[in-house]
Structure formats: C-alpha cells, structure tokens
Short mmCIF file of C-alpha atoms and ligand atoms in Angstrom, two decimals:
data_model
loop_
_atom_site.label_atom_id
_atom_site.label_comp_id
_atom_site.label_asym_id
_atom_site.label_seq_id
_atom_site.Cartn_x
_atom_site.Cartn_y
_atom_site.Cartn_z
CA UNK A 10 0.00 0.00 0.00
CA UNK A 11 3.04 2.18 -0.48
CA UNK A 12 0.77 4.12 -3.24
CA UNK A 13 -1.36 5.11 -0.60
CA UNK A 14 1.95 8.12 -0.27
CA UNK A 15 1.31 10.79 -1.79
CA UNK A 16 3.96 12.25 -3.31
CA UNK A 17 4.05 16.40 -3.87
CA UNK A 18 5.77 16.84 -7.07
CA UNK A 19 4.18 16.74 -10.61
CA UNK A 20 5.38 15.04 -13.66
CA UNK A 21 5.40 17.15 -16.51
CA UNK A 22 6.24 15.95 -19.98
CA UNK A 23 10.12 16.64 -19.49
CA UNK A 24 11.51 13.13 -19.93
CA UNK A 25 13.32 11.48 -17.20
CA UNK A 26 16.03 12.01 -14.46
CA UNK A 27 18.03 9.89 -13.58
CA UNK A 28 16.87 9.35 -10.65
CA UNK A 29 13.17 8.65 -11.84
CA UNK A 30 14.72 6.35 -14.80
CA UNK A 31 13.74 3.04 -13.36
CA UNK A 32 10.21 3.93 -13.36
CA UNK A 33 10.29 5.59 -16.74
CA UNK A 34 11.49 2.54 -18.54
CA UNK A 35 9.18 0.46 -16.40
CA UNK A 36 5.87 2.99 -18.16
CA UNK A 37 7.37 2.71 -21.24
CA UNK A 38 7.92 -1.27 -21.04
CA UNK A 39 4.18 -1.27 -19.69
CA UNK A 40 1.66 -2.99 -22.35
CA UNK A 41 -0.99 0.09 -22.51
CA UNK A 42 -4.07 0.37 -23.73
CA UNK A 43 -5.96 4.08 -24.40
CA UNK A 44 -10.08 4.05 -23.21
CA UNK A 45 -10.80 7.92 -23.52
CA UNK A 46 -9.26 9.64 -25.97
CA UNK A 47 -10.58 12.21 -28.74
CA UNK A 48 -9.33 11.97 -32.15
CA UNK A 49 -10.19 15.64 -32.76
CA UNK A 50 -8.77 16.57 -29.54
CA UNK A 51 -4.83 14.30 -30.57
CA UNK A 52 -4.31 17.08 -33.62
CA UNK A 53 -0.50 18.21 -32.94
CA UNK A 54 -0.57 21.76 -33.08
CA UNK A 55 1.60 21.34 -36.29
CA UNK A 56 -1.02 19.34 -38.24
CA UNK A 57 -3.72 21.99 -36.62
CA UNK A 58 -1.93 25.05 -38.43
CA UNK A 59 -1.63 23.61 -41.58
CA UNK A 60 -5.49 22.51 -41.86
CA UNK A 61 -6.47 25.68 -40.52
CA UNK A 62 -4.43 26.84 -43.35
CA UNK A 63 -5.60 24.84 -46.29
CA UNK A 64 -9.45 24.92 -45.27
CA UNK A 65 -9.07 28.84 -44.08
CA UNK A 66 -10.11 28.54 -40.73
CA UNK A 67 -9.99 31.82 -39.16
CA UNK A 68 -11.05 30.82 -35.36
CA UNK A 69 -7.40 28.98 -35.35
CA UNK A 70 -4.63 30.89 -33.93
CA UNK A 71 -1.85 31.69 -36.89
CA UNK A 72 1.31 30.48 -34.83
CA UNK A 73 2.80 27.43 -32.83
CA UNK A 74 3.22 30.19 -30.00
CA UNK A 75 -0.14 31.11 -30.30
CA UNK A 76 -1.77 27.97 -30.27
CA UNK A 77 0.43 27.11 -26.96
CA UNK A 78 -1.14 30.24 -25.53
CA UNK A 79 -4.46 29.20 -27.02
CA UNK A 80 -4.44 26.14 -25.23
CA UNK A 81 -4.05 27.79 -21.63
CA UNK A 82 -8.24 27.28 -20.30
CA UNK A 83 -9.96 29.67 -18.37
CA UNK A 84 -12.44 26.78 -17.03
CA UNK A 85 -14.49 24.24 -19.27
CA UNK A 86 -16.62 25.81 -21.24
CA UNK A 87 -13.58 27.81 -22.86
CA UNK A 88 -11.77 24.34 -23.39
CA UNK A 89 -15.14 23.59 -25.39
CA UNK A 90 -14.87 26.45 -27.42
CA UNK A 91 -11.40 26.03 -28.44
CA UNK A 92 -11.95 22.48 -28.99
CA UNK A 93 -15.31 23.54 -31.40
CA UNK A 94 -13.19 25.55 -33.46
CA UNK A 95 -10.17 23.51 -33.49
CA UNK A 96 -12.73 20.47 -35.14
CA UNK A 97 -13.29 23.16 -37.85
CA UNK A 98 -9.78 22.34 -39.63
CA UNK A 99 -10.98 18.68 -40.79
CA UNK A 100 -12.81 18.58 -43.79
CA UNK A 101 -11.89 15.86 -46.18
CA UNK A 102 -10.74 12.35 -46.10
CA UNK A 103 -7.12 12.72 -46.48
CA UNK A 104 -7.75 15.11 -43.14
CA UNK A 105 -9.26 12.17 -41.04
CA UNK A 106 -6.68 9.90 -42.36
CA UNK A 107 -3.86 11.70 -41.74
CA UNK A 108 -4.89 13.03 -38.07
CA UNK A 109 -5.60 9.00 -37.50
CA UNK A 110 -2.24 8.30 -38.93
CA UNK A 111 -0.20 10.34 -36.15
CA UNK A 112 -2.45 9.64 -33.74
CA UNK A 113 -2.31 5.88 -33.73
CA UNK A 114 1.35 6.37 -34.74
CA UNK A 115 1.84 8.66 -31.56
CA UNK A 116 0.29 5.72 -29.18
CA UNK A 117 1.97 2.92 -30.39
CA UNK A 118 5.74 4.58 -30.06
CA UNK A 119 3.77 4.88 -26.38
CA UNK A 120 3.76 0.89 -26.35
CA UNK A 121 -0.34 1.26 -26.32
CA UNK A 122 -1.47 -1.26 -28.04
CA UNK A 123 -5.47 -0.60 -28.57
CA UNK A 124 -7.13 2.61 -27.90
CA UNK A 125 -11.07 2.84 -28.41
CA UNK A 126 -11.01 6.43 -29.81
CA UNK A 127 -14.09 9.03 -29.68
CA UNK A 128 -14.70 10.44 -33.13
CA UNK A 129 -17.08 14.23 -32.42
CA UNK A 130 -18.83 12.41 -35.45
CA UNK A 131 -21.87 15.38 -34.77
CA UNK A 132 -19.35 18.15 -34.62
CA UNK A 133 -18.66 17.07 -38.62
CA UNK A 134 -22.28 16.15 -40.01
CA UNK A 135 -23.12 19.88 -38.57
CA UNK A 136 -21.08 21.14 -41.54
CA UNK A 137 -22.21 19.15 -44.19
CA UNK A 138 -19.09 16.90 -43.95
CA UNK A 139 -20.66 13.86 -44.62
CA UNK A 140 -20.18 10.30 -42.00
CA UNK A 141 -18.84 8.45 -45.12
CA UNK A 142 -15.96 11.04 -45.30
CA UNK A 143 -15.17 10.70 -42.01
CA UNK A 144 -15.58 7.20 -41.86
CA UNK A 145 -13.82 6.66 -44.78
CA UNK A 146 -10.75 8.39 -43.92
CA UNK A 147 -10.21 6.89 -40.11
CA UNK A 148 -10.74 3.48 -41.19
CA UNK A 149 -8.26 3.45 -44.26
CA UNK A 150 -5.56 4.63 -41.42
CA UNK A 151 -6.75 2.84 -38.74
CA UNK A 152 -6.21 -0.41 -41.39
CA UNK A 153 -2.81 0.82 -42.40
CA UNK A 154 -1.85 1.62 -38.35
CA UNK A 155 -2.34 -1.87 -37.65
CA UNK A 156 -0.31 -3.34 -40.62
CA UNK A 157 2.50 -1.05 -39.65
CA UNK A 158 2.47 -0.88 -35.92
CA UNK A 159 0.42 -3.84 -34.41
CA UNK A 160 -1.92 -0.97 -32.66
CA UNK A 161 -5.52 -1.83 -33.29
CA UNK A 162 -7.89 1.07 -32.80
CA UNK A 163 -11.61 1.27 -32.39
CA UNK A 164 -14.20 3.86 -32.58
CA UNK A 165 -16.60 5.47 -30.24
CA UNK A 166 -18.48 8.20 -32.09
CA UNK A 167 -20.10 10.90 -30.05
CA UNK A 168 -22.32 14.18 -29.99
CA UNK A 169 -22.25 17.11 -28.01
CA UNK A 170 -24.84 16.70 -25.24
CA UNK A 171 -25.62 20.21 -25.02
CA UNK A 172 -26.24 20.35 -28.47
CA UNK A 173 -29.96 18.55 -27.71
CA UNK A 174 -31.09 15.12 -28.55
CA UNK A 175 -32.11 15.75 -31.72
CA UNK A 176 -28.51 16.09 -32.55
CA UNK A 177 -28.06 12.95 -30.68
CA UNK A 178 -30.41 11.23 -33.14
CA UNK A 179 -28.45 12.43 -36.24
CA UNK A 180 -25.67 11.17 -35.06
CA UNK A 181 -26.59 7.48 -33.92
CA UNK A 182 -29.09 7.60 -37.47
CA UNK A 183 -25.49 8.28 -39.44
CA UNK A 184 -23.13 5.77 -37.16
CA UNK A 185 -26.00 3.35 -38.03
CA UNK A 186 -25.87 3.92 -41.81
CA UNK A 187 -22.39 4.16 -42.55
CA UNK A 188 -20.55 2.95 -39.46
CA UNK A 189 -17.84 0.22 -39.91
CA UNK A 190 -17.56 -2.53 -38.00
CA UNK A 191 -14.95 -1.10 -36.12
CA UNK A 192 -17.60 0.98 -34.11
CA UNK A 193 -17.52 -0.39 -30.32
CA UNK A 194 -19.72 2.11 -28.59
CA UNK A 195 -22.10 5.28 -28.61
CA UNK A 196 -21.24 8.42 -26.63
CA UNK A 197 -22.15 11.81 -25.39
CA UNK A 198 -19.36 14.73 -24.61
CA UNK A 199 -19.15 18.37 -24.26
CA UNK A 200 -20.38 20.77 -21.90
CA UNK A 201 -22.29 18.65 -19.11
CA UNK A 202 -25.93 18.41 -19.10
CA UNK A 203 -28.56 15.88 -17.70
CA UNK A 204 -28.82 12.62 -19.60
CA UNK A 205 -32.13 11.86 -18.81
CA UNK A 206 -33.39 13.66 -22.50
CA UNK A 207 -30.87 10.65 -23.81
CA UNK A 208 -32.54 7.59 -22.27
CA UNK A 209 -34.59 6.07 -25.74
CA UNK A 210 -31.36 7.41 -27.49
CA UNK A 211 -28.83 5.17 -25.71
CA UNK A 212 -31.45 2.84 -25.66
CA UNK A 213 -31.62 2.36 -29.83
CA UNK A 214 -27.74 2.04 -29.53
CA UNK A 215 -27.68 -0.78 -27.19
CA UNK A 216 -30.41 -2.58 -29.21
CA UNK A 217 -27.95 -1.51 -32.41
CA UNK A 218 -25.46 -3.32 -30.54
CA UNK A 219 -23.23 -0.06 -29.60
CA UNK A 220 -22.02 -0.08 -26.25
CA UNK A 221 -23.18 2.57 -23.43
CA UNK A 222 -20.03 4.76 -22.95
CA UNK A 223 -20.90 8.44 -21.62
CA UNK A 224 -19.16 11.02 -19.92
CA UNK A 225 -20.42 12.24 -16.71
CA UNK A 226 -19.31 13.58 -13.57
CA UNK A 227 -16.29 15.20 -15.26
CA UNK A 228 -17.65 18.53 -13.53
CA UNK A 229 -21.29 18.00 -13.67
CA UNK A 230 -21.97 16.50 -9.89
CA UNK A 231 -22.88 12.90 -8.96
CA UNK A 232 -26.19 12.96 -10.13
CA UNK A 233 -25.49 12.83 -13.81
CA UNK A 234 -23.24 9.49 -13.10
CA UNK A 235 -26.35 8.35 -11.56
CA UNK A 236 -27.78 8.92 -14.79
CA UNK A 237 -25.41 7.50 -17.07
CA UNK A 238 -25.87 3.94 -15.33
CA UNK A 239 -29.72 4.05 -13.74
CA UNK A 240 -31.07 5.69 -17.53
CA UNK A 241 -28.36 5.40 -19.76
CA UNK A 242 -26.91 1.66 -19.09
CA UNK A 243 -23.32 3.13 -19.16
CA UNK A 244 -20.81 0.27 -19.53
CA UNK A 245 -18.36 2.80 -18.48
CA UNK A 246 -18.46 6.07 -17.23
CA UNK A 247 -15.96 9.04 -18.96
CA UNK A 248 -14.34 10.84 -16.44
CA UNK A 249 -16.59 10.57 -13.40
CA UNK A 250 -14.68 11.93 -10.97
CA UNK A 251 -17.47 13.60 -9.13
CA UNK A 252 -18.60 10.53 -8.14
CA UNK A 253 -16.48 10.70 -4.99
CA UNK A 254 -18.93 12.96 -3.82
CA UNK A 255 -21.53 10.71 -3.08
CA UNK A 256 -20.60 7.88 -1.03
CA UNK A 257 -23.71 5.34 -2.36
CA UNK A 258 -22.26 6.32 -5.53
CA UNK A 259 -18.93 4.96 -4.92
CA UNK A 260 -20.56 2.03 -3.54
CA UNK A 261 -22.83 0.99 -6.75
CA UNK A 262 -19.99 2.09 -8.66
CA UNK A 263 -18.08 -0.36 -6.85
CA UNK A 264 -20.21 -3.34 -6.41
CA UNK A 265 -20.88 -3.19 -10.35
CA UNK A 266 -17.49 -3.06 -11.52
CA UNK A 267 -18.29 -0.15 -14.05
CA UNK A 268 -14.74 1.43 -15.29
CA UNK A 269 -13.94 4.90 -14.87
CA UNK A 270 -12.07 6.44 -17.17
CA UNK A 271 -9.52 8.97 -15.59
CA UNK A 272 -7.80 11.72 -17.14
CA UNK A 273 -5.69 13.85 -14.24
CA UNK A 274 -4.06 16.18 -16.34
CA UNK A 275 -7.02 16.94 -18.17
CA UNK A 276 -8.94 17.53 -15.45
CA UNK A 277 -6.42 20.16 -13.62
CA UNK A 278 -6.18 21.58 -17.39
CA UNK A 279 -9.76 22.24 -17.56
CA UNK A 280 -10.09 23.12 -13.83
CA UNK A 281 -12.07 20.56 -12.97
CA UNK A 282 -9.77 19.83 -10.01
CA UNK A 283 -7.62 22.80 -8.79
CA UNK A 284 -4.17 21.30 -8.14
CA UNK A 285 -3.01 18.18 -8.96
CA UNK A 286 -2.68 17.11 -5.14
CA UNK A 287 -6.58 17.22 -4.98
CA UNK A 288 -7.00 14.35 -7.89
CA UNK A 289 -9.73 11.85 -5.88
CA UNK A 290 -7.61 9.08 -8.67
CA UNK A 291 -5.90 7.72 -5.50
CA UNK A 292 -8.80 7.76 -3.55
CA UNK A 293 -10.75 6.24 -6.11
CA UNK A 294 -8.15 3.48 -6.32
CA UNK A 295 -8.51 3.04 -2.76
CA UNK A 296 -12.14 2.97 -2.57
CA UNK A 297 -11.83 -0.39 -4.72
CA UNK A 298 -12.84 1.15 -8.25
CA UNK A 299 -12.30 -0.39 -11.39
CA UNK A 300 -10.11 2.83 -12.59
CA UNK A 301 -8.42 3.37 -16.03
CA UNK A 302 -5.60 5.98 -17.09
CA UNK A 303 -6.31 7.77 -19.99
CA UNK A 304 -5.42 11.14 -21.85
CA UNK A 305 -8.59 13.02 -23.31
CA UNK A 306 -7.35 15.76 -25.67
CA UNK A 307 -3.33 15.28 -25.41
CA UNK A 308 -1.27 17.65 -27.40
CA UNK A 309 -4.51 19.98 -25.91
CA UNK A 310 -3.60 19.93 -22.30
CA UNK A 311 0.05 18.88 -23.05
CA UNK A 312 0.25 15.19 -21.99
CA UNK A 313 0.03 11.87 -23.74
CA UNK A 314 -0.11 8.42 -21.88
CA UNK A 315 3.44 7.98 -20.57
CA UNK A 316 3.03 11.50 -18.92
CA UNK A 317 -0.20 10.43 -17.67
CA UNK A 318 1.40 7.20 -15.49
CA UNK A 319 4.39 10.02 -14.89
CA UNK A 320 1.59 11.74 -13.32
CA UNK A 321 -0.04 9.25 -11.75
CA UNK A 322 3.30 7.99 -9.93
CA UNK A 323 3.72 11.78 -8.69
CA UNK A 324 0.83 11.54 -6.61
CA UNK A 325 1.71 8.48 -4.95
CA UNK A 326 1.13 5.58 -6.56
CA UNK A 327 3.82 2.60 -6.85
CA UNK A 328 4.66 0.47 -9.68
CA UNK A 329 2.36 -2.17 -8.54
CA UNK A 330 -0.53 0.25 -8.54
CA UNK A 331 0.23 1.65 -11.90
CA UNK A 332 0.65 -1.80 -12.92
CA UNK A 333 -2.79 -2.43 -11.83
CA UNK A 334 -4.16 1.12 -13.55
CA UNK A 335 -2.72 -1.08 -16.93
CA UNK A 336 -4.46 -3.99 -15.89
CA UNK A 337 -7.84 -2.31 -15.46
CA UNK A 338 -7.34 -0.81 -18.58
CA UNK A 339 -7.02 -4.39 -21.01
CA UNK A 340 -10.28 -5.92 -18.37
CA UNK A 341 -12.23 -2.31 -19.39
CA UNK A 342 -11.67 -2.67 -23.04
CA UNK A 343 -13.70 -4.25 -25.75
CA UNK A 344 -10.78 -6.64 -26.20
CA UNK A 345 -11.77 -9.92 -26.86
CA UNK A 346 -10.53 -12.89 -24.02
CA UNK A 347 -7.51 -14.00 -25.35
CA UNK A 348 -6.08 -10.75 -26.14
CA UNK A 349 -7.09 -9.58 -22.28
CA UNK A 350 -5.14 -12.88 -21.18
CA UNK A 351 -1.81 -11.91 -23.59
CA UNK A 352 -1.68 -8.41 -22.26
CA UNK A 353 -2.51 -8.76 -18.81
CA UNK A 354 0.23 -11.65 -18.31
CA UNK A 355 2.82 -9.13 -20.40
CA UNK A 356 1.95 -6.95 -17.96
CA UNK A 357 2.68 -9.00 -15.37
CA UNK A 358 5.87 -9.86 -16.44
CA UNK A 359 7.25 -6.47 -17.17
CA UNK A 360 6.12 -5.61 -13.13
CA UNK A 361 8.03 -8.77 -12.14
CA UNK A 362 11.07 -7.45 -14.12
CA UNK A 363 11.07 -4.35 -12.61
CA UNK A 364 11.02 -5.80 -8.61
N1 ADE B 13 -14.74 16.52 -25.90
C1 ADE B 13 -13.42 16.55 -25.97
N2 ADE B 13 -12.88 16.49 -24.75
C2 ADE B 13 -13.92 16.45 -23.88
C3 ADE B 13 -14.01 16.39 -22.48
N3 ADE B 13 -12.94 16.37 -21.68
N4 ADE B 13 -15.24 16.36 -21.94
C4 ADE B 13 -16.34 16.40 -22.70
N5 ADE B 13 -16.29 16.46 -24.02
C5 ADE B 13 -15.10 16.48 -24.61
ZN1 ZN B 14 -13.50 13.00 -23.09
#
C-alpha cells in the first residue's frame, strides 16, 4: 500500500532524471491500452496550423506560439470552445486519415497497443461533412496503423450533449448507416448536461449493438453518473470523478465493476480539479474502483499516456498500482478474451522485471 503516499511533485512531460529512470522505462515497457481519448482533440498543433491553413479557418490561432497560448483554459466551457473551433480544420478524407495516422502512430511509439477512440462524429455532419468522409478516412488509417504498428484502434463516435437530442439522433441515425464494423460504442461529450433527455437514445444504440459509454461527472456532480448507469446503461463512465462525492455512488460504482475512465491532467487543465494534489484518482483506487488511465485531448492539455502514469506515480502511486491502472485498462476494453489474457500476463511480467 506504499501508493497510498502521496507524493508532492508533478510530472510534466520533461523526460526522465536519472533518478526517476527506473520507473520511466518500467511505463514505457508497460503494455498500454488508451479508453478515452478524442481523435479531434490528438491534432498536434503542427497538423492543426496547416489545416487551418488549407481549409481557411480563421477561429485557429496563426502560430505554434499562439496555439500554446491558445491552449491555456480559463475553465471548461472555454476548453469547449477552443476544442469547437479547433474540429473546424478537418474537412476531407485525407484530413481524417492523416490526423488517425499520427495519432495511432503517436500511441503505439507509447507501447499502447489498442485505444477505443471518440470520433465528435456530430461536430462534422453539422457542416455538411458527410459520415462516409469521415468514416472513410479513419478506417483506411486505422487499417494501415495496424499493418504497420500492431496498434488496433476502435471507434466510439459521439455528440455534443448540449447540443440537444435531436442532434443525438443524427448522429446514432449516421453511425448506423455508414458505421464500420470497427464501431464499439455510442457516446455523449461536451459541456455537461442531464442525460435523462438521452434515455430512448442510448437505448436504440444498445439494441444496435453499440455499447453505453458516456461522460459524466467530469464537472457536472454525482447525479449525472447516476444517470449514465440508472437511464443510460453506461458500460463505463468518462471521467466521473465527481462521483467521490456521493458515497452510495462509490458504492454501486463499486459493487458493479463499471470502469472509470480517468484523465488527471485533463482535469487540472480544464479546472475541474484545482491542483493536482486534490486528484480523488488515488482515492478512487482506494475505494476499490475499477479505474483506467487515460489522456482526453493530449497535445490539448500537453500530456500523452506515458506523462499520464508520470503523473499518476507523482501523486503516490507505486509500480504495482500503476501496474494495476494497466491492468484495469485491457479488463475495461472491448478486447476480446484471449487478447485480455496476452496483455494482462505481459503486464505482469514487465512488473516482475522491474522488482
Ligand atoms: N470533448 C473533448 N474532450 C472532452 C471532455 N474532456 N469532456 C467532454 N467532451 C469532450
Ligand atoms: Zn472526453
């Protein structure tokens, strides 16, 4: 229970010491697998300037330096907006693809070896870029990623919840029509609002055969976690770190099994939490829930995986715990059984190693 520590300092993505080399190789040797990760949200802001440059998007800064600055978030709701306008730059195919491309690319030099990625497929059809186009162009890289890396990739596309249900209809109607196989799951993101208006929604994608896989309690309170399992059937909750709020929460949360996916440094970069030292992902771990590591928007808040178990280990937790953040990870997945066995026992082995 040495994780139990906590540790004051803060990894940030500056490589390791020395001193901290032991556990660096022993993240980078870990097996990894990504649960909560936007595809719009992994554009380097490289790629981002020269979309906004071919499609002439205005709303995007003109400079590296001023996208850096552009990326410094008053609260949420600003990280929404910048994230709105950022989704502006992808238009056509060879945008998707490419954006997939260094994404999965990006993850596997990570040693992640499957990430279920949310596509804002909503945040396209609204305008007039059409599913096939985006479908088109993520699953001719996500094909490709796998031939050259070994990283497999699946897709979780998603509307803005504040956008209204209606919007949530368009987008399950279009995942429905033109979805590949590679579709895993059904979500809701953005700005946090109840998810009681998404009930029948969530509903049609479960019958479709779409897993359950909202966010809530990111900064919304407990009650909309409540809602994402007791209306919307979640299979795993995005976020949900306000469910430490509510003790019967925790409990049901508990008892269930339902994964949470965590994303620290996206929560202190959105202000969700106010300092890094006030995370509830120890607690959480303590409390007995099923907990995942994950990134969110990475080149946005200036992390990627590695730098989230960096992060992770700052506040306290041991190899064996971050060995059993991986773990939770490959049991949370869509993976199928033997792939779960394979990975966990590689992870296993590479914690064995390291004592
Ligand atoms: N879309 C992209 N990142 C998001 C986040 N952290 N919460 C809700 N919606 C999002
Ligand atoms: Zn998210």
């Amino acid at each position: 229970m040495e994780w139990k520590q906590r540790l004051s300092s803060v990894a940030v993505m500056t490589g390791p010491s020395s001193a901290a080399s032991g556990i660096e190789a022993f993240i980078r040797d870990l097996p990894k697998v990504e649960l909560h990760v936007h595809l719009e949200g992994s554009m380097q802001p490289g790629t981002l300037l020269e979309l906004a440059a071919k499609h002439r998007v205005d709303a995007v800064p003109d400079s590296l330096e001023a996208i850096r600055n552009w990326y410094a978030f008053r609260d949420f709701p600003h990280f929404i907006e910048v994230y709105l306008a950022s989704v502006q730059t992808l238009c056509d195919e060879e945008d998707f693809a490419r954006l997939t491309a260094d994404t999965a690319a990006r993850l596997a030099a990570q040693n992640v070896r499957y990430a279920e990625v949310h596509v804002s497929l909503y945040n396209h059809l609204m305008r007039g870029v059409p599913a096939r186009v985006v479908f088109d162009g993520i699953e001719h890289a996500r094909r490709e990623a796998e031939r050259e890396h070994g990283i497999r990739l699946r897709w979780i596309p998603d509307f803005p919840g504040d956008f209204g249900v209606e919007t949530g209809e368009e987008t399950l109607d279009a995942v429905l029509k033109d979805g590949p196989e590679s579709v895993v799951g059904f979500g809701v993101g953005s700005v946090e609002v109840s998810r009681e208006p998404f009930t029948d929604l969530f509903a049609r994608a479960r019958a479709a055969g779409l897993r359950s896989l909202p966010h809530a309690g990111e900064n919304g309170g407990p009650e909309r976690v409540w809602e994402a399992l007791d209306l919307l059937r979640a299979e795993r909750i995005g976020h949900g770190i306000d469910s430490m709020r509510d003790p019967r929460l925790v409990e049901r949360l508990r008892e269930a099994g339902i994964p949470i996916d965590v994303s620290p440094t996206s929560n202190l970069r959105t202000r969700a939490v106010e300092v890094i030292d006030e995370h509830p992902l120890p607690r959480m771990m303590e409390a007995g829930l099923l907990v995942t590591l994950n990134t969110d928007d990475p080149p946005m808040f200036g992390t990627d995986l590695l730098n989230e178990y960096r992060v992770a280990h700052g506040m306290g937790l041991d190899a064996d715990a971050l060995a059993a953040l991986a773990r939770n990870g490959v049991a949370a997945s869509f993976l199928d059984e033997a792939a779960k066995r394979d990975m966990t026992a590689e992870i296993d082995a590479v914690l064995a190693r390291f004592r």
